[in-house]
CSV table of C-alpha atoms in Angstrom, one decimal:
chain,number,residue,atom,x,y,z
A,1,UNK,CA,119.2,97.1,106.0
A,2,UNK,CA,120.8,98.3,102.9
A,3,UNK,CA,119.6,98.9,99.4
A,4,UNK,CA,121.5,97.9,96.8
A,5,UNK,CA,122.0,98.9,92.9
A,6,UNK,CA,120.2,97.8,90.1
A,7,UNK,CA,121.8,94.5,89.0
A,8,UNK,CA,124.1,94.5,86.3
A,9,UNK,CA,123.2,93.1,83.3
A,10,UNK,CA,125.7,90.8,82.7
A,11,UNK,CA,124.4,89.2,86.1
A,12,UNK,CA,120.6,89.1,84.9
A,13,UNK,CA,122.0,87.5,81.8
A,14,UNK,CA,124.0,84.8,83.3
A,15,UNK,CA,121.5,83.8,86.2
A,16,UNK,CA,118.4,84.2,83.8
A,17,UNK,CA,120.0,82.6,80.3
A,18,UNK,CA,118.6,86.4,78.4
A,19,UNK,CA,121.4,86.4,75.4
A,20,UNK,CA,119.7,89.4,74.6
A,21,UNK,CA,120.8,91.0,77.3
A,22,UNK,CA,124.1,89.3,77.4
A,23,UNK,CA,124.8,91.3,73.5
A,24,UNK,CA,123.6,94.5,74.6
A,25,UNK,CA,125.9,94.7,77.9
A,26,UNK,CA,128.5,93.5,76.0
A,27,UNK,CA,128.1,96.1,73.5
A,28,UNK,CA,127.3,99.1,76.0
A,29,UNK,CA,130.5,98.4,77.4
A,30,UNK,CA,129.2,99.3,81.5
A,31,UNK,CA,129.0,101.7,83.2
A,32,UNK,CA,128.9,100.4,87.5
A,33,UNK,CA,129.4,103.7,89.5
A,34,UNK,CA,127.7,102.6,92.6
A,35,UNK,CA,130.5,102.5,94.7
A,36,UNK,CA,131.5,105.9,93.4
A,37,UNK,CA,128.2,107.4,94.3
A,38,UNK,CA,127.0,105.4,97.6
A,39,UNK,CA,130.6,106.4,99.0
A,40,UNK,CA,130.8,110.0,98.1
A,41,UNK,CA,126.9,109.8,99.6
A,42,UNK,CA,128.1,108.5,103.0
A,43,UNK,CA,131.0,110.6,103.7
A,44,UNK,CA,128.8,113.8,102.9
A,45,UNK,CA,126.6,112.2,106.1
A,46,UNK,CA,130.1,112.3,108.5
A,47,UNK,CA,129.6,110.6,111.8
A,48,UNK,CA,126.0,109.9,111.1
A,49,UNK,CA,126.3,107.4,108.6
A,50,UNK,CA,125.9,104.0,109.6
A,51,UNK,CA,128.6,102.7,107.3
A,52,UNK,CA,131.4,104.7,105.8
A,53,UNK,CA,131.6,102.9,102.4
A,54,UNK,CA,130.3,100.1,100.2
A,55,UNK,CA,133.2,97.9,101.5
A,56,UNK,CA,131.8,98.6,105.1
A,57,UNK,CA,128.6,97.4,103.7
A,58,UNK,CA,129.6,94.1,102.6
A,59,UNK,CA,131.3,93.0,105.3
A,60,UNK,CA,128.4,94.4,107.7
A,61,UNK,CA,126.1,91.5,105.7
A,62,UNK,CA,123.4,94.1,106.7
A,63,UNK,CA,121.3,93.4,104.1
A,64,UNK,CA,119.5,90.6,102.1
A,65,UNK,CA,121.6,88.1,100.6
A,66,UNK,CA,119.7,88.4,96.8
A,67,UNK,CA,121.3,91.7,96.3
A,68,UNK,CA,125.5,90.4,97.9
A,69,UNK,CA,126.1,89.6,93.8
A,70,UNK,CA,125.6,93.2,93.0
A,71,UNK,CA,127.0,94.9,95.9
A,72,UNK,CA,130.5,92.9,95.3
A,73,UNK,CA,130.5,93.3,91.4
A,74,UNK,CA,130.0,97.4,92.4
A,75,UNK,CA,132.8,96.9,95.0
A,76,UNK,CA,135.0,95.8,92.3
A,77,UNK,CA,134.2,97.9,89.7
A,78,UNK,CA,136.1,101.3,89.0
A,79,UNK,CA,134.0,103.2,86.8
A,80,UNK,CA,134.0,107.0,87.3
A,81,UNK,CA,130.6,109.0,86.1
A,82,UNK,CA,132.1,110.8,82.7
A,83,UNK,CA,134.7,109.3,82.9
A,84,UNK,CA,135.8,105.5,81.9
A,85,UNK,CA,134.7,104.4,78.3
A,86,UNK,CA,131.9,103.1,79.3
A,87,UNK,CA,130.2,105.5,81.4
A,88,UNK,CA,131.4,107.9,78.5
A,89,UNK,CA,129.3,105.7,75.9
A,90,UNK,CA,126.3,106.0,78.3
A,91,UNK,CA,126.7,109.9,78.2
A,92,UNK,CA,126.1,109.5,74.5
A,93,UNK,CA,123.5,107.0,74.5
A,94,UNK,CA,121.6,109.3,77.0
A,95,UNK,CA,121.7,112.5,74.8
A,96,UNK,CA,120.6,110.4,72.0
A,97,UNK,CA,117.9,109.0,73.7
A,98,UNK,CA,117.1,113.0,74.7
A,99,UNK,CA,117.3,113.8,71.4
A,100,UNK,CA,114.6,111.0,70.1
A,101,UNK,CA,112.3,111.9,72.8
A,102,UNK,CA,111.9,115.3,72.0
A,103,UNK,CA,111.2,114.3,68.0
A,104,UNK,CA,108.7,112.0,69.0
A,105,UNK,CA,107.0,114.6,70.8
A,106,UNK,CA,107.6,117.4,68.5
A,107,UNK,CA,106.7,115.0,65.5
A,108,UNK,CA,103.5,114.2,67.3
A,109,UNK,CA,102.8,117.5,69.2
A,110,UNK,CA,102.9,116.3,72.5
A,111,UNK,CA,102.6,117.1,75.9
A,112,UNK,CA,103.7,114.1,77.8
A,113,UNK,CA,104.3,111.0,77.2
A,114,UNK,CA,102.3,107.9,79.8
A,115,UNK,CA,103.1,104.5,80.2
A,116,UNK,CA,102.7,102.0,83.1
A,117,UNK,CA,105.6,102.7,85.9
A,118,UNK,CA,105.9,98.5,86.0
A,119,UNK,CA,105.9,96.4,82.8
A,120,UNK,CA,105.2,93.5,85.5
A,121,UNK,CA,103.8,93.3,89.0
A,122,UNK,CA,106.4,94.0,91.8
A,123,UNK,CA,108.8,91.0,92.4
A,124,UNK,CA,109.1,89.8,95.9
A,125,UNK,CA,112.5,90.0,97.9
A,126,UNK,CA,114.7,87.8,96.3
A,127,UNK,CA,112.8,86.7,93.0
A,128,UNK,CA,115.8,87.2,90.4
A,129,UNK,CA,114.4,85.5,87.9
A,130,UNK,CA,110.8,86.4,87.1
A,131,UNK,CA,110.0,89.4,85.1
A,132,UNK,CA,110.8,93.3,86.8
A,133,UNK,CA,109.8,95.6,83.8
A,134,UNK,CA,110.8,98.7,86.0
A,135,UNK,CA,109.8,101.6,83.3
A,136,UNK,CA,110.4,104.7,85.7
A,137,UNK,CA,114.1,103.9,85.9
A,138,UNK,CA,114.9,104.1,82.6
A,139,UNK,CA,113.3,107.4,80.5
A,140,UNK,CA,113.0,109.9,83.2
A,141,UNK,CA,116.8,109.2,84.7
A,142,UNK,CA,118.2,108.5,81.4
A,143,UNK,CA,116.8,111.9,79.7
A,144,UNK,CA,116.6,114.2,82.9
A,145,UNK,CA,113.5,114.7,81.7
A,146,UNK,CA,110.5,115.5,84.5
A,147,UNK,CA,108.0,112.7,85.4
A,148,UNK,CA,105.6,112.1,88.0
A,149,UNK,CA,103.7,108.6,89.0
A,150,UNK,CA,100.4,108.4,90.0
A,151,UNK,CA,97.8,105.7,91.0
A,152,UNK,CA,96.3,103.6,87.7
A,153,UNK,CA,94.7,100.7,89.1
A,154,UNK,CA,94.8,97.5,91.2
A,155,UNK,CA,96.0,94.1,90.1
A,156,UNK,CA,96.3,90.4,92.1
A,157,UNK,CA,92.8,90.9,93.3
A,158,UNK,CA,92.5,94.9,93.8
A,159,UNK,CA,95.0,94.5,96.6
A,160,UNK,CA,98.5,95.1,94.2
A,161,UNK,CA,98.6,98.9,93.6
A,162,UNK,CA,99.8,100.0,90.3
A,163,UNK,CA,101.2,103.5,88.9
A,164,UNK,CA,101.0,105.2,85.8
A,165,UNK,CA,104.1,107.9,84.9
A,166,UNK,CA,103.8,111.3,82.9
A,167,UNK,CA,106.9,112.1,81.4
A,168,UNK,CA,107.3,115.6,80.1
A,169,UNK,CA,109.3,117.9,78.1
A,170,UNK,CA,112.3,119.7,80.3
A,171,UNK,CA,111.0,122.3,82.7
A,172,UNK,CA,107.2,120.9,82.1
A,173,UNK,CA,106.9,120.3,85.6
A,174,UNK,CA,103.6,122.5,85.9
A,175,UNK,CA,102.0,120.7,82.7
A,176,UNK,CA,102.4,117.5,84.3
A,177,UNK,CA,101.2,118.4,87.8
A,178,UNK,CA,98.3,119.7,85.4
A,179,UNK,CA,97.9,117.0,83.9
A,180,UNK,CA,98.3,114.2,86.8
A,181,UNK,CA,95.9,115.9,88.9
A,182,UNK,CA,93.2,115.8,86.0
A,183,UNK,CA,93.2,112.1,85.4
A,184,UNK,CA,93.5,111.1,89.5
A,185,UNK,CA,90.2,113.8,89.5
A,186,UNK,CA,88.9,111.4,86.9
A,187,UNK,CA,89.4,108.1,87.9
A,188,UNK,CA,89.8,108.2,91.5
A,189,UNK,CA,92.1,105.4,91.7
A,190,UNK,CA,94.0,106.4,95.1
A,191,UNK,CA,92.5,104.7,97.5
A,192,UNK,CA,94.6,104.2,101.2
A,193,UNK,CA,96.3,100.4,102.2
A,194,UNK,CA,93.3,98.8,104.3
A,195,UNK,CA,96.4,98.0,107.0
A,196,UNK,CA,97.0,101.7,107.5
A,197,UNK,CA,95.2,103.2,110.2
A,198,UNK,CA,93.6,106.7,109.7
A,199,UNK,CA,95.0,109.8,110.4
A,200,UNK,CA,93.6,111.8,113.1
A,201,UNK,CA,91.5,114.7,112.7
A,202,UNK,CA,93.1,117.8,113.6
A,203,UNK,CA,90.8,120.5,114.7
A,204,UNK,CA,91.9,124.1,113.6
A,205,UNK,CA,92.1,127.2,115.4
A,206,UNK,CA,89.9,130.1,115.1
């Protein structure tokens, strides 16, 4: 099975009826480099690669139908990271957004910044139209800042794991792990999937 990209927006706004979303694609411009990047990812893998582009992909159907939409708008898209005018607008867009997230923190003399990793709980495998909220793909890809997720909680009955993400200035890395470790200490929400067997015990050497 194949993953596939995160669905345009223009697609989310035509299958949903979000106008919202239909304005601010429209005025982003777009920036689909998919193909670019899954194909320059699968010739760096040579013979073991399981398909040699996204084209390969498609016509494999090796993967679940909800996600054909976006495979085939990437496959005819011809954006180039840096590039075409809209991947060049989102170039901009993501040093502004660096540049307002270090205010914020410097305004407020922060460390880190936490919100939930999910807006909404996890959609199952081919729900398009109920609400994703997927947080962690937006300000630690879009800044290049460092983040790290850990356990906050269960929802749908304690069984529906949720995460928390730390988000930190550049090179923060050992704040965050610093400050990660301290709340999981705290609140002890890791807890193992009642379906996973345990481990074995290793015995060590002397």
């Amino acid at each position: 099975m194949f993953a596939g990209p995160e669905r345009p927006c223009w697609t989310r706004w035509r299958s949903t009826g979000s106008t919202k979303c239909g304005r601010a694609r429209r005025g982003f411009g777009g920036c689909n480099t998919f193909k670019f990047e899954i194909n320059r990812y699968l010739a760096g893998l040579g013979d073991r690669a399981p398909a040699h582009s996204l084209e390969e992909i498609i016509k494999s159907r090796g993967f679940h139908p909800s996600i054909q939409l976006r495979l085939e708008t990437s496959q005819a898209a011809d954006d180039t990271p840096g590039e075409t005018p809209g991947c060049q607008r989102r170039v901009e867009f993501r040093g502004k957004l660096r540049a307002a997230v270090l205010k914020l923190m410097d305004d407020n003399r922060l460390d880190a910044l936490v919100y939930p990793t999910w807006s909404n709980p996890p959609r199952l495998i081919g729900d398009l139209n109920t609400p994703h909220g997927d947080n962690n793909q937006l300000f630690a890809p879009s800044t290049g800042f460092p983040a790290i997720t850990v356990p906050m909680g269960f929802t749908r009955g304690g069984l529906l794991p949720a995460g928390v993400q730390f988000l930190g200035r550049p090179w923060s890395e050992a704040t965050l792990l610093r400050l990660a470790y301290a709340y999981e200490q705290a609140t002890h929400h890791r807890r193992p999937p009642s379906s996973t067997p345990p481990l074995p015990r290793l015995t060590s050497r002397k």
